[in-house]
XYZ file of C-alpha atoms in Angstrom:
516
model
C 29.437 1.462 -4.738
C 30.334 2.212 -1.129
C 30.417 -1.159 0.602
C 28.297 -0.001 3.526
C 25.302 0.461 1.240
C 25.115 -3.304 0.648
C 24.001 -3.860 4.250
C 22.263 -0.519 4.827
C 18.877 -0.269 6.501
C 17.777 3.368 6.442
C 15.687 5.255 8.958
C 13.920 8.289 7.506
C 13.676 11.283 9.836
C 11.339 14.230 9.422
C 13.466 16.595 11.533
C 10.723 18.835 12.882
C 8.847 15.835 14.297
C 11.551 13.530 15.638
C 12.866 14.844 18.971
C 12.901 18.347 20.459
C 16.063 18.877 22.507
C 15.480 22.509 23.514
C 11.805 22.620 24.451
C 10.531 24.896 21.674
C 8.072 22.307 20.344
C 9.978 21.575 17.132
C 12.345 18.672 16.558
C 15.974 19.561 15.910
C 19.341 18.163 14.899
C 20.750 17.793 18.435
C 17.594 15.771 19.115
C 18.483 13.404 16.280
C 22.015 13.030 17.640
C 20.572 12.225 21.083
C 18.519 9.361 19.607
C 21.188 7.644 17.508
C 21.445 4.784 19.997
C 17.707 4.154 19.653
C 18.013 3.940 15.870
C 21.066 1.689 16.103
C 19.337 -0.597 18.612
C 16.409 -0.964 16.223
C 18.912 -2.257 13.682
C 19.093 0.699 11.300
C 22.607 1.778 10.365
C 21.879 4.714 8.066
C 19.758 7.870 8.164
C 17.936 9.910 5.567
C 17.101 13.397 6.816
C 14.330 15.325 5.100
C 15.444 18.891 4.230
C 16.897 20.741 7.196
C 18.097 23.903 5.424
C 16.983 27.522 5.651
C 13.480 27.796 4.259
C 10.210 29.709 4.616
C 8.666 26.229 5.008
C 5.922 26.615 2.480
C 6.603 22.988 1.548
C 8.138 21.641 4.768
C 11.669 22.601 3.726
C 11.477 21.400 0.122
C 11.439 25.105 -0.708
C 15.086 25.834 0.071
C 16.239 29.400 0.732
C 19.911 28.502 1.326
C 21.350 25.065 0.565
C 24.371 25.618 2.767
C 22.732 26.888 5.952
C 20.838 24.802 8.490
C 17.461 26.323 9.381
C 17.775 28.016 12.808
C 14.810 26.074 14.170
C 16.873 22.900 13.731
C 20.166 24.261 15.051
C 23.384 25.221 13.299
C 25.745 23.885 10.674
C 27.990 22.800 13.530
C 25.119 20.748 14.964
C 24.748 18.927 11.649
C 28.487 18.329 11.424
C 28.375 16.896 14.955
C 25.563 14.569 13.875
C 27.754 13.276 11.040
C 30.622 12.721 13.473
C 28.497 10.994 16.102
C 26.823 8.763 13.528
C 30.157 7.706 12.058
C 31.466 6.895 15.531
C 28.568 4.435 15.862
C 29.138 2.872 12.444
C 26.221 4.759 10.882
C 25.913 6.903 7.774
C 23.832 9.966 6.926
C 22.206 11.046 3.664
C 20.858 14.561 3.305
C 17.892 15.422 1.121
C 19.075 17.261 -1.990
C 16.405 19.301 -3.779
C 18.117 20.234 -7.060
C 15.089 21.052 -9.197
C 13.799 24.185 -7.530
C 14.317 26.636 -4.680
C 12.138 28.915 -2.616
C 11.207 32.335 -3.955
C 13.224 33.611 -0.987
C 16.498 32.148 -2.210
C 19.108 34.812 -3.008
C 19.518 33.335 -6.485
C 15.851 33.900 -7.262
C 15.759 37.424 -5.871
C 18.695 38.330 -8.112
C 17.082 36.658 -11.104
C 13.974 38.839 -10.646
C 15.959 42.028 -11.291
C 15.533 43.790 -14.617
C 19.236 44.340 -15.147
C 21.195 41.316 -16.347
C 23.357 39.635 -13.677
C 25.002 36.242 -13.012
C 21.655 34.816 -11.789
C 19.442 36.006 -14.633
C 19.623 32.568 -16.217
C 19.499 30.515 -13.016
C 15.727 29.928 -13.417
C 13.440 29.341 -16.395
C 12.000 32.687 -17.533
C 10.104 33.634 -20.661
C 10.896 36.942 -22.377
C 7.490 38.494 -21.742
C 5.062 38.279 -18.850
C 2.278 37.485 -21.354
C 4.030 34.276 -22.453
C 3.127 31.274 -20.318
C 5.829 28.729 -19.576
C 3.588 26.022 -18.131
C 2.736 24.176 -21.313
C 6.102 22.443 -21.580
C 6.927 18.955 -20.344
C 8.344 18.916 -16.819
C 6.886 22.292 -15.806
C 3.954 22.336 -13.370
C 2.962 25.999 -13.650
C 4.245 29.541 -13.700
C 4.498 32.755 -11.716
C 3.832 36.141 -13.313
C 3.719 39.731 -12.189
C 6.070 39.202 -9.253
C 9.161 41.046 -10.447
C 10.492 44.106 -12.198
C 11.886 41.724 -14.792
C 9.615 41.111 -17.767
C 8.641 37.464 -18.120
C 6.931 34.546 -16.401
C 8.942 31.966 -14.470
C 8.412 28.198 -14.374
C 7.563 26.389 -11.147
C 8.114 22.712 -10.375
C 5.293 22.058 -7.932
C 3.905 24.624 -5.499
C 3.805 28.248 -6.640
C 6.653 29.191 -4.285
C 9.065 26.730 -5.951
C 10.590 28.291 -9.083
C 12.314 25.767 -11.321
C 16.071 25.936 -11.653
C 17.361 26.094 -15.205
C 19.157 22.974 -16.408
C 18.105 23.617 -19.989
C 15.673 22.078 -22.460
C 16.427 18.877 -24.334
C 14.528 20.280 -27.300
C 14.664 24.047 -27.666
C 11.595 25.507 -29.385
C 11.463 29.092 -28.065
C 14.020 31.930 -27.949
C 13.888 32.055 -24.136
C 14.727 28.372 -23.709
C 18.325 27.373 -22.989
C 20.038 24.281 -24.323
C 21.440 21.797 -21.797
C 24.991 22.860 -22.704
C 24.293 26.588 -22.550
C 26.331 28.735 -20.124
C 23.206 29.323 -18.031
C 22.329 25.629 -17.684
C 25.923 24.639 -16.979
C 26.185 27.346 -14.315
C 23.170 25.847 -12.517
C 24.735 22.406 -12.732
C 27.985 23.713 -11.249
C 26.087 25.447 -8.441
C 24.538 22.110 -7.444
C 27.944 20.421 -7.551
C 29.155 23.135 -5.178
C 26.252 22.416 -2.804
C 27.082 18.707 -2.739
C 30.764 19.437 -2.174
C 29.945 21.792 0.706
C 28.219 19.049 2.725
C 30.446 16.173 1.633
C 33.431 18.172 2.866
C 31.698 18.418 6.251
C 31.021 14.710 6.695
C 27.799 13.961 4.818
C 27.832 10.491 3.209
C 25.685 11.363 0.219
C 22.215 12.400 -0.836
C 18.697 11.233 -1.476
C 17.801 13.325 -4.522
C 14.318 14.794 -4.778
C 12.556 14.563 -8.174
C 15.808 13.426 -9.758
C 14.296 12.751 -13.161
C 12.762 16.199 -13.557
C 15.712 18.542 -14.103
C 15.961 18.927 -17.875
C 12.693 20.123 -19.374
C 11.018 18.910 -22.566
C 13.137 15.761 -22.281
C 11.269 12.723 -23.683
C 12.819 9.541 -22.374
C 14.907 11.567 -19.895
C 18.028 11.085 -22.019
C 19.445 14.555 -21.349
C 18.611 14.289 -17.646
C 20.469 10.961 -17.553
C 23.500 12.597 -19.168
C 23.323 15.461 -16.677
C 23.467 13.037 -13.747
C 26.252 11.052 -15.404
C 28.237 14.291 -15.409
C 27.366 14.837 -11.728
C 28.493 11.276 -10.927
C 31.753 11.766 -12.827
C 32.394 14.865 -10.721
C 31.709 12.924 -7.535
C 33.840 9.979 -8.646
C 36.764 12.346 -9.150
C 36.401 14.270 -5.901
C 34.132 12.218 -3.593
C 34.158 8.622 -4.852
C 32.466 7.275 -1.720
C 29.482 9.635 -1.967
C 26.240 7.675 -2.150
C 23.379 8.824 -4.353
C 19.816 7.468 -4.051
C 17.232 8.833 -6.469
C 13.568 9.654 -6.252
C 12.966 8.672 -9.850
C 10.851 5.512 -9.940
C 12.513 4.142 -13.076
C 15.537 2.189 -11.921
C 16.802 1.457 -15.415
C 17.190 5.189 -15.989
C 18.465 6.174 -12.548
C 21.119 3.431 -12.397
C 22.301 4.343 -15.886
C 22.428 7.948 -14.705
C 24.914 6.987 -12.000
C 22.707 6.608 -8.947
C 23.428 3.682 -6.656
C 19.763 2.945 -5.963
C 16.305 4.153 -6.889
C 13.163 4.516 -4.762
C 10.125 2.308 -5.052
C 7.592 5.093 -5.521
C 3.988 5.189 -4.402
C 2.876 6.909 -7.601
C 3.202 5.889 -11.228
C 3.063 2.280 -12.473
C 4.727 0.532 -9.504
C 1.492 -0.795 -7.884
C 3.156 -0.175 -4.511
C -0.152 1.086 -3.117
C -1.710 -2.336 -3.778
C 0.441 -3.717 -0.982
C -0.317 -1.478 1.995
C -2.579 1.441 1.076
C -5.782 0.624 -0.762
C -9.275 -0.709 -0.038
C -8.029 -4.299 0.109
C -4.276 -4.252 0.808
C -2.389 -7.432 0.030
C -0.992 -7.451 3.556
C -4.407 -7.388 5.219
C -5.478 -10.619 6.911
C -8.810 -10.461 5.064
C -6.929 -12.052 2.164
C -8.664 -10.115 -0.620
C -5.613 -8.315 -1.970
C -3.570 -8.895 -5.094
C 0.207 -8.529 -5.407
C 0.395 -9.892 -8.943
C 0.479 -6.487 -10.691
C 3.182 -5.247 -8.322
C 5.368 -8.280 -8.994
C 4.850 -7.932 -12.746
C 5.982 -4.290 -12.619
C 8.856 -5.150 -10.283
C 10.057 -7.954 -12.566
C 10.020 -5.606 -15.551
C 12.147 -3.028 -13.723
C 14.450 -5.726 -12.387
C 15.069 -7.055 -15.902
C 15.657 -3.531 -17.224
C 18.478 -3.123 -14.698
C 20.190 -6.325 -15.887
C 19.414 -8.074 -12.642
C 20.741 -5.312 -10.399
C 17.333 -4.397 -9.022
C 18.345 -1.908 -6.367
C 14.865 -0.461 -6.027
C 14.610 0.627 -2.392
C 11.447 -0.613 -0.635
C 9.942 1.807 1.893
C 7.580 1.333 4.838
C 6.246 4.805 4.090
C 7.523 8.346 3.925
C 6.564 11.957 4.501
C 4.588 12.008 1.232
C 2.061 9.263 1.954
C -0.402 8.224 4.636
C 0.893 5.953 7.348
C 0.701 2.215 6.845
C -1.136 1.935 10.167
C -4.205 3.574 8.601
C -4.720 0.410 6.569
C -3.003 -2.339 8.578
C -2.926 -3.179 12.286
C 0.375 -3.937 14.074
C 0.094 -7.709 13.554
C -0.462 -7.232 9.820
C 2.398 -4.736 9.738
C 4.774 -7.403 11.067
C 4.242 -9.453 7.907
C 4.544 -6.330 5.761
C 7.910 -5.611 7.378
C 9.012 -9.214 6.729
C 8.453 -8.474 3.045
C 10.074 -5.020 3.074
C 13.164 -6.205 4.948
C 13.777 -9.191 2.689
C 13.694 -7.405 -0.681
C 16.710 -6.209 -2.738
C 17.963 -2.645 -2.471
C 18.255 -0.774 0.819
C 15.002 -0.713 2.830
C 13.792 2.554 4.345
C 11.796 2.683 7.583
C 9.834 5.886 8.118
C 10.159 7.138 11.698
C 7.323 5.856 13.865
C 6.333 3.030 11.509
C 8.341 0.666 13.703
C 5.816 1.271 16.507
C 2.744 1.560 14.295
C 2.094 5.289 14.666
C -1.335 6.188 13.354
C -2.418 8.544 10.602
C -4.171 11.559 12.148
C -6.811 13.753 10.555
C -5.244 17.227 10.713
C -5.407 20.546 8.865
C -2.562 21.170 6.469
C 0.732 22.364 7.925
C 3.628 23.638 5.820
C 2.157 22.346 2.570
C 1.406 18.890 3.921
C -2.322 18.717 3.097
C -3.430 15.057 3.355
C 0.175 14.129 4.184
C 0.160 16.219 7.366
C -1.316 13.452 9.511
C 1.693 11.244 8.745
C 4.156 13.875 9.983
C 3.175 14.095 13.657
C 5.765 14.129 16.459
C 7.404 10.835 17.375
C 5.905 9.056 20.380
C 8.826 8.101 22.584
C 7.288 7.152 25.927
C 4.350 7.642 28.279
C 5.428 11.003 29.653
C 4.088 14.430 28.644
C 3.907 14.981 24.883
C 4.882 11.313 24.569
C 8.449 12.312 25.407
C 8.864 14.376 22.237
C 9.173 17.815 23.848
C 8.959 19.649 27.162
C 7.007 22.480 25.497
C 3.342 23.067 26.197
C 1.193 20.780 24.059
C -0.211 23.669 22.029
C 3.330 24.702 21.063
C 4.185 21.393 19.366
C 4.916 21.366 15.659
C 1.815 19.208 15.193
C -0.640 17.568 17.619
C 0.030 13.995 18.687
C -2.176 10.915 18.777
C -4.659 11.609 21.622
C -5.833 7.995 21.975
C -5.326 6.245 25.299
C -3.649 3.355 23.476
C -1.351 5.515 21.345
C 1.807 3.452 20.737
C 5.156 4.577 22.123
C 8.687 3.333 21.633
C 9.592 2.706 25.275
C 6.593 0.469 25.904
C 7.204 -1.541 22.759
C 10.905 -1.946 23.449
C 9.949 -3.483 26.797
C 7.219 -5.737 25.393
C 8.050 -9.154 23.978
C 6.245 -9.695 20.695
C 5.659 -5.999 19.948
C 5.924 -4.561 16.465
C 9.159 -2.765 17.459
C 10.697 -6.034 18.643
C 9.667 -7.800 15.428
C 11.236 -5.090 13.250
C 14.402 -5.306 15.337
C 14.469 -9.101 14.869
C 13.991 -8.774 11.114
C 16.766 -6.210 10.871
C 19.137 -8.543 12.703
C 18.308 -11.418 10.359
C 18.887 -9.222 7.305
C 22.251 -8.015 8.629
C 23.311 -11.635 9.229
C 22.133 -12.999 5.862
C 23.979 -11.894 2.688
C 21.263 -13.293 0.410
C 18.739 -10.873 1.942
C 20.881 -7.791 1.424
C 20.952 -5.151 -1.301
C 22.594 -6.996 -4.183
C 21.216 -10.465 -3.472
C 19.385 -11.908 -6.454
C 15.625 -12.392 -6.477
C 13.426 -14.905 -8.297
C 9.681 -15.023 -7.716
C 8.729 -18.636 -7.049
C 5.001 -18.274 -6.434
C 2.855 -15.266 -7.258
C -0.568 -15.833 -8.735
C -3.282 -13.296 -9.438
C -5.662 -12.927 -6.469
C -3.829 -15.730 -4.657
C -1.773 -16.189 -1.494
C 1.028 -16.708 -0.465
C 3.930 -14.822 -2.069
C 7.196 -16.736 -2.295
C 10.516 -15.553 -3.693
C 14.060 -16.857 -3.653
C 16.924 -14.577 -2.570
C 20.464 -15.634 -3.461
C 24.052 -14.577 -2.810
C 26.943 -16.859 -3.661
C 25.949 -20.348 -2.531
C 23.329 -19.073 -0.082
C 19.704 -19.547 -1.142
C 16.885 -18.283 1.065
C 13.208 -18.774 0.264
C 10.991 -15.984 1.611
C 7.345 -16.932 2.118
C 4.777 -14.380 3.271
C 1.119 -15.261 3.799
C -0.803 -12.278 5.204
C -4.166 -14.036 4.801
C -5.901 -15.444 7.873
C -6.067 -18.876 6.261
C -3.634 -21.664 5.562
C -2.303 -21.654 1.995
C -0.323 -24.043 -0.198
C 1.910 -23.895 -3.249
C 4.074 -26.236 -5.303
C 7.831 -26.060 -4.824
C 10.309 -28.611 -6.135
C 13.224 -27.514 -3.934
C 13.853 -28.827 -0.445
C 13.191 -26.626 2.580
C 16.019 -26.485 5.087
C 16.818 -24.427 8.166
C 14.426 -21.642 9.053
C 16.275 -18.363 9.622
C 13.118 -16.509 10.671
C 9.505 -17.415 11.336
C 6.442 -15.507 12.433
C 3.305 -17.401 13.495
C 4.650 -20.794 12.534
C 6.968 -22.433 10.017
C 5.962 -23.776 6.615
C 5.982 -27.544 6.093
C 6.636 -29.574 2.964
C 5.321 -32.922 1.740
C 5.373 -34.396 -1.782
C 6.444 -31.084 -3.298
C 3.638 -29.112 -1.670
C 4.516 -26.370 0.818
C 1.851 -25.661 3.427
C 1.987 -22.163 4.888
C 0.325 -21.250 8.220
C -2.219 -18.451 8.356
C -0.899 -14.898 8.818
C 2.723 -16.028 8.750
C 6.126 -15.196 7.346
C 9.273 -17.279 7.053
C 12.802 -17.093 5.662
C 14.022 -20.639 4.958
C 17.315 -21.848 3.565
C 16.858 -24.173 0.598
C 19.083 -26.562 -1.283
């Protein structure tokens, strides 16, 4: 694994909403480059950019029309290469969002595959032999498109109807139109994706966050053929780009790590119970103290054990696919949530704007966002027009901004002692300075009871042992601990105390304490 990933704290950027450098109302890549110092000052040393490639933007860029061409609204390929260079000069790294499972219907590959006459792209997507045959009943396929081409057949889609599924083969072939994973067609698709990765790695990219990584091979129970596919991809990278980092959107770390990914995402869907923490009727991190983290810890422990103690499940403050944390927690509650996120194994990801507590807005869908749209609004930089995001007229912005008089902004919080921004910065500094809190540090849950507070877990690296204690509830709590508390590396709202093996934890507090 690239050594820098051990101490990485990522900042996720939705390019169209981060910073507009040319006044057209849409964020762009030069705008990201202009704000690198802000990100570095916060304490983040790595970026994840949501898709910035040519696209009709039916799904906010996750419907790619050309993997090797930056969308003109964001700038040029040279602008992206300059971002890589500038980030590296500041000791930062950049992951691009790789969408290997599907393209847009406007991609050249798909247009060629729609032609009746056979050509090199005829097998690039999953087509049946007749338009009357539906492809949607097979595992890993969300639906189909029919009647759109001169070619006879229906074509599989992965999610939205404008996202035809690329053909990596079927683990179990049951129909004449299905390709095996080692067929020439499936292998050609695999090689095409290797070529895409090589294109950007050659230009300075440090690796990829991979969208829907576990979905490539269809009809693949247990994902065994998909795992083998990614092992082949990793072998290619190890030969040609050994430092390339790969982080998967998979949600099953035992599979993704075996597949060759360095880390997996803690997903908000599936069995993770992530939503119990920040986004439910009674979040664990609410001061009302009615939440439950027990199911989350149980699921986390299971995944941790399946990875032979490697863990490496990246915790996230949020992302472009979920509602903002601020909808459920206020800034003081979010401070304790960040103490948890920034003291867990794996590389934490901070979604732009979460560090200042940007709110979820109620907005009509834009570019396939639907209920997610309100979490994708332009960054609020300062108190100037359009909150410093753009010099365009307000009605020209990519999305409306928070109209409230008390809408948070970065400049005000940077200047304010005790702000959420300052607390996140402080936590980032402590993590960078404490090996036990970093990616590969071990974790052992010391206290986690159903419907109880606090949560306590031990992080370890070498001889360093740090006990993390978070108590979001607005009441003092206690738990038994037979170790001895030592120096506090970080406290929020008071330090825990210990007497006769009982640790007393102040209300609404968090602490990182060295232990013997």
